[in-house]
PDB file of C-alpha atoms and ligand atoms in Angstrom:
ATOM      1  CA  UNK A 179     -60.630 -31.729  -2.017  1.00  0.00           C
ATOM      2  CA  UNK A 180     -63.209 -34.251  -1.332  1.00  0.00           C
ATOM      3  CA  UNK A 181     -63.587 -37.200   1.593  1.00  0.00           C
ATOM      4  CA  UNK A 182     -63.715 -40.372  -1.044  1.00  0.00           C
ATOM      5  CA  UNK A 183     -65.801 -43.266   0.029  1.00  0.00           C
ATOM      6  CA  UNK A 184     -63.961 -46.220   1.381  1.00  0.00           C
ATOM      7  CA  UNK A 185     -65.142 -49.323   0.240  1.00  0.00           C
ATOM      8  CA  UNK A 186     -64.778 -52.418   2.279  1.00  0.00           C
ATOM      9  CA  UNK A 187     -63.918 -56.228   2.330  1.00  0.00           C
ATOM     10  CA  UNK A 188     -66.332 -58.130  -0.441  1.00  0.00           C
ATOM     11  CA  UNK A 189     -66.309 -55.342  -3.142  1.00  0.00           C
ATOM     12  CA  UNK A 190     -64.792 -56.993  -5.870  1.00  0.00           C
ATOM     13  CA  UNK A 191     -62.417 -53.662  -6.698  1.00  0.00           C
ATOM     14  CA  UNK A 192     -60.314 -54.784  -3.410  1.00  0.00           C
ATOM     15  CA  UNK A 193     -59.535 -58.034  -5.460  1.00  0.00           C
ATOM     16  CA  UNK A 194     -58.462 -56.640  -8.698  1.00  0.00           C
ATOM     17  CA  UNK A 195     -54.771 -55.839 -10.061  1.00  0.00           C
ATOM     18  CA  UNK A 196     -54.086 -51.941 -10.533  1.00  0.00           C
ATOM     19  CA  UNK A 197     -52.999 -50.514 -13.590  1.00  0.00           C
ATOM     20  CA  UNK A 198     -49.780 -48.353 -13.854  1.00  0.00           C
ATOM     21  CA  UNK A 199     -50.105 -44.371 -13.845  1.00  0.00           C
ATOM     22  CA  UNK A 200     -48.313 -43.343 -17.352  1.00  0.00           C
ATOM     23  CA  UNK A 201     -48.753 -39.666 -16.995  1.00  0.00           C
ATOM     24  CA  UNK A 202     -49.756 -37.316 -14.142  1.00  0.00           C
ATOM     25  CA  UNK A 203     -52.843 -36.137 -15.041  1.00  0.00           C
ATOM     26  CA  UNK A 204     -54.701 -33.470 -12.926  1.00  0.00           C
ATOM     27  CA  UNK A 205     -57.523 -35.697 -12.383  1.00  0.00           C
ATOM     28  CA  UNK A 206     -53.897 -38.142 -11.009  1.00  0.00           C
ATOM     29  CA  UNK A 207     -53.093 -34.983  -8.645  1.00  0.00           C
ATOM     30  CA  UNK A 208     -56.975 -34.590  -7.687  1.00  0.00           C
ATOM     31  CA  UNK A 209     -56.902 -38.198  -6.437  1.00  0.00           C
ATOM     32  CA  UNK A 210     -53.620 -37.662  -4.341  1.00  0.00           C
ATOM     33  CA  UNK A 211     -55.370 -34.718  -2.640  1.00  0.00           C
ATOM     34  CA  UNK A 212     -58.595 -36.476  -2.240  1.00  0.00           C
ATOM     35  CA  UNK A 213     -56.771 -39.991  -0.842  1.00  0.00           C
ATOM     36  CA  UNK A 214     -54.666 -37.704   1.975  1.00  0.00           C
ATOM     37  CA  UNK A 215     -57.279 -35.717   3.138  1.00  0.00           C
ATOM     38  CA  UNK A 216     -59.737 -39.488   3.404  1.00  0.00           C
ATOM     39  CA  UNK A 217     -56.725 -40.801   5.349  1.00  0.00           C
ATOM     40  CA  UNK A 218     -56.448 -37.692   7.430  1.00  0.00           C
ATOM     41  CA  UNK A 219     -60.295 -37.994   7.939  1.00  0.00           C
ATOM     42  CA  UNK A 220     -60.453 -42.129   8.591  1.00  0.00           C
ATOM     43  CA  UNK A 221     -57.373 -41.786  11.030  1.00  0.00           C
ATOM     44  CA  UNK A 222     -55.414 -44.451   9.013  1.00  0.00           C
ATOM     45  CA  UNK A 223     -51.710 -44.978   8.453  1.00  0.00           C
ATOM     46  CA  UNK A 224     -51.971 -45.744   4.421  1.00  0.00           C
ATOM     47  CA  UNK A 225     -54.834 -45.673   1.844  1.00  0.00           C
ATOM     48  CA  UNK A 226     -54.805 -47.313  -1.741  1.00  0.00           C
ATOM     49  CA  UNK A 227     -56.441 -46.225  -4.772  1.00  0.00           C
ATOM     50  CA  UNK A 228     -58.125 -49.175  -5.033  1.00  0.00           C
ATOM     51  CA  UNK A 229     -60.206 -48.681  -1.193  1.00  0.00           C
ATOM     52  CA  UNK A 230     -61.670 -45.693  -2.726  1.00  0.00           C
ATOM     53  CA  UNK A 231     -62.655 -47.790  -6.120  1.00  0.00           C
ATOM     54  CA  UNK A 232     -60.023 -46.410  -8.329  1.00  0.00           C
ATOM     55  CA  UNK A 233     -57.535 -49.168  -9.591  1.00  0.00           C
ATOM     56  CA  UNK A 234     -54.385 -47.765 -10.092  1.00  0.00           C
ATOM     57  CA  UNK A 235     -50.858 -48.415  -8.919  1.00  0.00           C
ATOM     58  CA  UNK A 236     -51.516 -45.435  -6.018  1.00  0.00           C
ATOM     59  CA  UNK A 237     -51.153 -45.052  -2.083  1.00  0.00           C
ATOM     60  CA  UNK A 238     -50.665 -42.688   0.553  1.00  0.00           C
ATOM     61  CA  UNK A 239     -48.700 -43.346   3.793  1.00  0.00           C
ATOM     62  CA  UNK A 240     -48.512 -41.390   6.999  1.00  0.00           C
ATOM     63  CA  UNK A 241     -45.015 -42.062   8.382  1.00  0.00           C
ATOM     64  CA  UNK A 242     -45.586 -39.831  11.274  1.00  0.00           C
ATOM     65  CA  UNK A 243     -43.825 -37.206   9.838  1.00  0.00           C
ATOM     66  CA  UNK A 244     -45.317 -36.899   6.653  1.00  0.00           C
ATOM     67  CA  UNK A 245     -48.152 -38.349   4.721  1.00  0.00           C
ATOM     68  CA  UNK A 246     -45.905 -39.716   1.484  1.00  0.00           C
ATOM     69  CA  UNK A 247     -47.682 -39.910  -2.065  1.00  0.00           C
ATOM     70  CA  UNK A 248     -46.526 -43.325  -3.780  1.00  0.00           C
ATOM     71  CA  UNK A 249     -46.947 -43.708  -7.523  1.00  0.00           C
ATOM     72  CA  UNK A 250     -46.318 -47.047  -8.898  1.00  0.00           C
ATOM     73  CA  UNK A 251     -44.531 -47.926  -5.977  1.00  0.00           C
ATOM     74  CA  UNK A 252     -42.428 -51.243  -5.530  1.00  0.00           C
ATOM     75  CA  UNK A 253     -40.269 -52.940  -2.706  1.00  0.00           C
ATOM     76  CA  UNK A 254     -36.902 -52.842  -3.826  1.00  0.00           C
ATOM     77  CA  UNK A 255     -35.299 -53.979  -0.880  1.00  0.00           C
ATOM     78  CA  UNK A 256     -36.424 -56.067   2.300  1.00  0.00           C
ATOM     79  CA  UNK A 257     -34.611 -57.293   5.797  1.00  0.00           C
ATOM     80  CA  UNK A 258     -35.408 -58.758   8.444  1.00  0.00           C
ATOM     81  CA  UNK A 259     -39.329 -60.122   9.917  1.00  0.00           C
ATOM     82  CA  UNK A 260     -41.686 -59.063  12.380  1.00  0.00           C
ATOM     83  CA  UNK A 261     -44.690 -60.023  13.667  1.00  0.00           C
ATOM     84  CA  UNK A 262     -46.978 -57.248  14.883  1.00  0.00           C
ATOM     85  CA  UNK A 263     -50.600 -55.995  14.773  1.00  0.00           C
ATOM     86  CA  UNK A 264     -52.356 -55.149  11.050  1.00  0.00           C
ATOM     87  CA  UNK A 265     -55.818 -53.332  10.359  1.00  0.00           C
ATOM     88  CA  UNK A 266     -57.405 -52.145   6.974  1.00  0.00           C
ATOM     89  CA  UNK A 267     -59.722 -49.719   6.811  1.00  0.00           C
ATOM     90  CA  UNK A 268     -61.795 -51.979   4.116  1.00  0.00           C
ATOM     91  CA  UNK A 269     -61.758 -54.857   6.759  1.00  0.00           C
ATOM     92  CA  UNK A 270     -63.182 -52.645  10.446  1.00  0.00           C
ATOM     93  CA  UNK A 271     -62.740 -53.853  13.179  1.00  0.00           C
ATOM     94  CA  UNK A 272     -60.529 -56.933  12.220  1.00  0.00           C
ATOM     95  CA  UNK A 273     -57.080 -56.917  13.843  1.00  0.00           C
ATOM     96  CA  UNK A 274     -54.552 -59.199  13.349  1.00  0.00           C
ATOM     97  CA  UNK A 275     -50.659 -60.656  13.605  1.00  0.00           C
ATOM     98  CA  UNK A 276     -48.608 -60.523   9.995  1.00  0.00           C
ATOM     99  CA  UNK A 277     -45.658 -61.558   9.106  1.00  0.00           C
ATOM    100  CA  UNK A 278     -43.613 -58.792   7.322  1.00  0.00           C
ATOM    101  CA  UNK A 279     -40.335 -57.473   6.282  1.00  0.00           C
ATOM    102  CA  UNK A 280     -38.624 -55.341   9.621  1.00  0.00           C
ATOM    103  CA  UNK A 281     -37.399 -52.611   6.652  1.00  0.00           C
ATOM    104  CA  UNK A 282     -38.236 -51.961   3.424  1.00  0.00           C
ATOM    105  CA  UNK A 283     -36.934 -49.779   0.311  1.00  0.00           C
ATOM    106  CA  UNK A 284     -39.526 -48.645  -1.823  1.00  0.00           C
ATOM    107  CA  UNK A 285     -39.217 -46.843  -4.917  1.00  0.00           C
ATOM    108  CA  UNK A 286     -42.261 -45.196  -6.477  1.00  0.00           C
ATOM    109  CA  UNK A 287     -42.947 -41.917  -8.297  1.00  0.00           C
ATOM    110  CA  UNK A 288     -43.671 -38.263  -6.887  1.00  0.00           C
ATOM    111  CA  UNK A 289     -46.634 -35.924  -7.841  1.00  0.00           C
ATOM    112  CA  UNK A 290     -43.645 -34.618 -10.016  1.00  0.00           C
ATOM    113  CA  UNK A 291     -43.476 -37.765 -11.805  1.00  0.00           C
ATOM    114  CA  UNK A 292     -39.801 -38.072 -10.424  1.00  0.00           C
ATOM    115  CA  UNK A 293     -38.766 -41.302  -8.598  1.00  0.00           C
ATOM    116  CA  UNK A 294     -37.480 -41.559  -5.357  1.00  0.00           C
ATOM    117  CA  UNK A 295     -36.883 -43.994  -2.822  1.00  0.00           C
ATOM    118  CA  UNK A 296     -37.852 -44.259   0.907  1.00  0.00           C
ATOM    119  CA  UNK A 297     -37.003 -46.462   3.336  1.00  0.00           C
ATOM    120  CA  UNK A 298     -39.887 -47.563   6.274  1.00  0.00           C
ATOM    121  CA  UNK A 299     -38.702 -49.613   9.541  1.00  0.00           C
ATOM    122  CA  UNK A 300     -41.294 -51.350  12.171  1.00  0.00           C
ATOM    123  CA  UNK A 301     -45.264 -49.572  11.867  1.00  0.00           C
ATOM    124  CA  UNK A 302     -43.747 -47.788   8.318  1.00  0.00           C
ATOM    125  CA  UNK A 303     -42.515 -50.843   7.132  1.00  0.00           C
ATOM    126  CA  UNK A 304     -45.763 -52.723   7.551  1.00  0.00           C
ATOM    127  CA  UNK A 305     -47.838 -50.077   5.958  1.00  0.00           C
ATOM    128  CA  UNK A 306     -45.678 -49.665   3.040  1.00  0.00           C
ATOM    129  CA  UNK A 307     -46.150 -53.800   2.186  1.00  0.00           C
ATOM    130  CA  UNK A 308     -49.915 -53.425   3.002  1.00  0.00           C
ATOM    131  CA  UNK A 309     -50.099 -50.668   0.514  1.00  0.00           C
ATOM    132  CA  UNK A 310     -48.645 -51.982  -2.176  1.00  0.00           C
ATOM    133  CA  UNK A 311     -50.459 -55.230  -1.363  1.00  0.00           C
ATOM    134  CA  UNK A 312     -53.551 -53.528  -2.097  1.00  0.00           C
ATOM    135  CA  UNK A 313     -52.228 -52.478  -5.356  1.00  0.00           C
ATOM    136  CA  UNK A 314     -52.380 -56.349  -6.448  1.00  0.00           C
ATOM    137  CA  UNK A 315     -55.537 -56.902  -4.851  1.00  0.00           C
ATOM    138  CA  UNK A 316     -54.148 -59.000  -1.522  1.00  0.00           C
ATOM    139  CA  UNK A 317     -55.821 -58.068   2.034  1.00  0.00           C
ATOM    140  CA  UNK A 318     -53.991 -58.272   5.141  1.00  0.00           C
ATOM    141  CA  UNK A 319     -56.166 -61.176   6.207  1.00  0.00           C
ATOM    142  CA  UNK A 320     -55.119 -63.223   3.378  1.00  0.00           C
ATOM    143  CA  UNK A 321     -51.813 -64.092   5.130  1.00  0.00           C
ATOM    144  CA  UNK A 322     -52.673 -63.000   8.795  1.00  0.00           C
ATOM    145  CA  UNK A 323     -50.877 -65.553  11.353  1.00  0.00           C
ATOM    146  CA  UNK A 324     -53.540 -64.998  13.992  1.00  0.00           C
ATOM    147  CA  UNK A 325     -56.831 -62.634  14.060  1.00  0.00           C
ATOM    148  CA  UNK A 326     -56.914 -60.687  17.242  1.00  0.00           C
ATOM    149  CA  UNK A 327     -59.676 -61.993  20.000  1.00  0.00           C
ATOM    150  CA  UNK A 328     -61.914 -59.237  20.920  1.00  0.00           C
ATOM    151  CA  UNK A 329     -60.192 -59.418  24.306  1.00  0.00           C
ATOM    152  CA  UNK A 330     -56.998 -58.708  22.411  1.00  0.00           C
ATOM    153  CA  UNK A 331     -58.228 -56.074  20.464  1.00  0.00           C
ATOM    154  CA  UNK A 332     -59.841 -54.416  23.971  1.00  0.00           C
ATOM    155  CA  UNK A 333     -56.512 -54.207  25.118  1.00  0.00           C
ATOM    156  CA  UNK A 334     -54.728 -53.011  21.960  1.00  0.00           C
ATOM    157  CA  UNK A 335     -56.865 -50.512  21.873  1.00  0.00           C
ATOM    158  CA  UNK A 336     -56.014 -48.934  25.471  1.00  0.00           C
ATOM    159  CA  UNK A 337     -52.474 -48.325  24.080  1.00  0.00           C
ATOM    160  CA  UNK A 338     -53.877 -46.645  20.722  1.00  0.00           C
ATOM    161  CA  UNK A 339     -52.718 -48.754  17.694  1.00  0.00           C
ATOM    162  CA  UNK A 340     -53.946 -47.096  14.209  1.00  0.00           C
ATOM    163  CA  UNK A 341     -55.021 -48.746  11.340  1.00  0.00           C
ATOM    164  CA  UNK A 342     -53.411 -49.171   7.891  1.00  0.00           C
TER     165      UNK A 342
HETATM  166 ZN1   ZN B 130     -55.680 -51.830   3.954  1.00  0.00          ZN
END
């Protein structure tokens, strides 16, 4: 496995569409293996393909209890809003307030090119739709109701928020 290098906010590969995985390659599974272990090393919630310059429909998210591969993942169901706290590893040391779906279903493709679906409330929730965001080339700051003041962000960071 191998720490990928994340590439930030004004590299054009953040703003393009990824294409569909058709087949689970081994150089697919070496990129799942390579994204968790950059997430693991960045501290991060979620990682897509295309923050480590590869542009396909890819992400990993760390519920808490897992880190989750997602393969051509979409939202196929949403409820309910909040408004919480958002940060990309492409975009450091930017926090802000989005507006997102409470839950979300997502269904997406396993390593075993099965699909499955998982369902993410509150922090997993947010992560999921920032994720897949990335897969179409939006940033979190695109539709961000209010960027954090450093002030803010000094006191955010006494009760240990992670990024995305
Ligand atoms: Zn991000």
């Amino acid at each position: 496995m191998a720490i990928l290098n994340i590439v930030k906010e004004g590299d054009p590969t953040l703003r393009k569409t990824c294409r569909p995985v058709t087949e689970i390659t081994p150089r697919i599974l070496r990129l799942l293996d390579d994204m968790r272990e950059t997430l693991e090393d960045a501290n991060g919630a979620g990682l897509a393909a295309p923050q480590v310059g590869i542009l396909r429909r890819i992400a990993v998210v760390d519920t808490g209890d897992e880190v989750v591969e997602l393969i051509n993942p979409e939202i196929v169901e949403s409820e309910g809003e909040q408004e919480e706290v958002e940060g990309c590893l492409s975009v450091p040391d930017v926090w802000g307030i989005t507006h997102r779906p409470e839950k979300v279903k997502v269904r997406a493709m396993n390593r075993e090119g099965e699909l499955f679906e998982i369902e993410g409330e509150g922090l997993v929730a947010r992560c999921f739709c920032h994720e897949i965001d990335h897969l179409d080339g939006h940033l979190f700051t695109d539709n961000v109701l209010h960027i954090l003041t450093p002030e803010e962000v000094a006191e955010l960071m006494e009760d240990g928020e992670e990024e995305d």
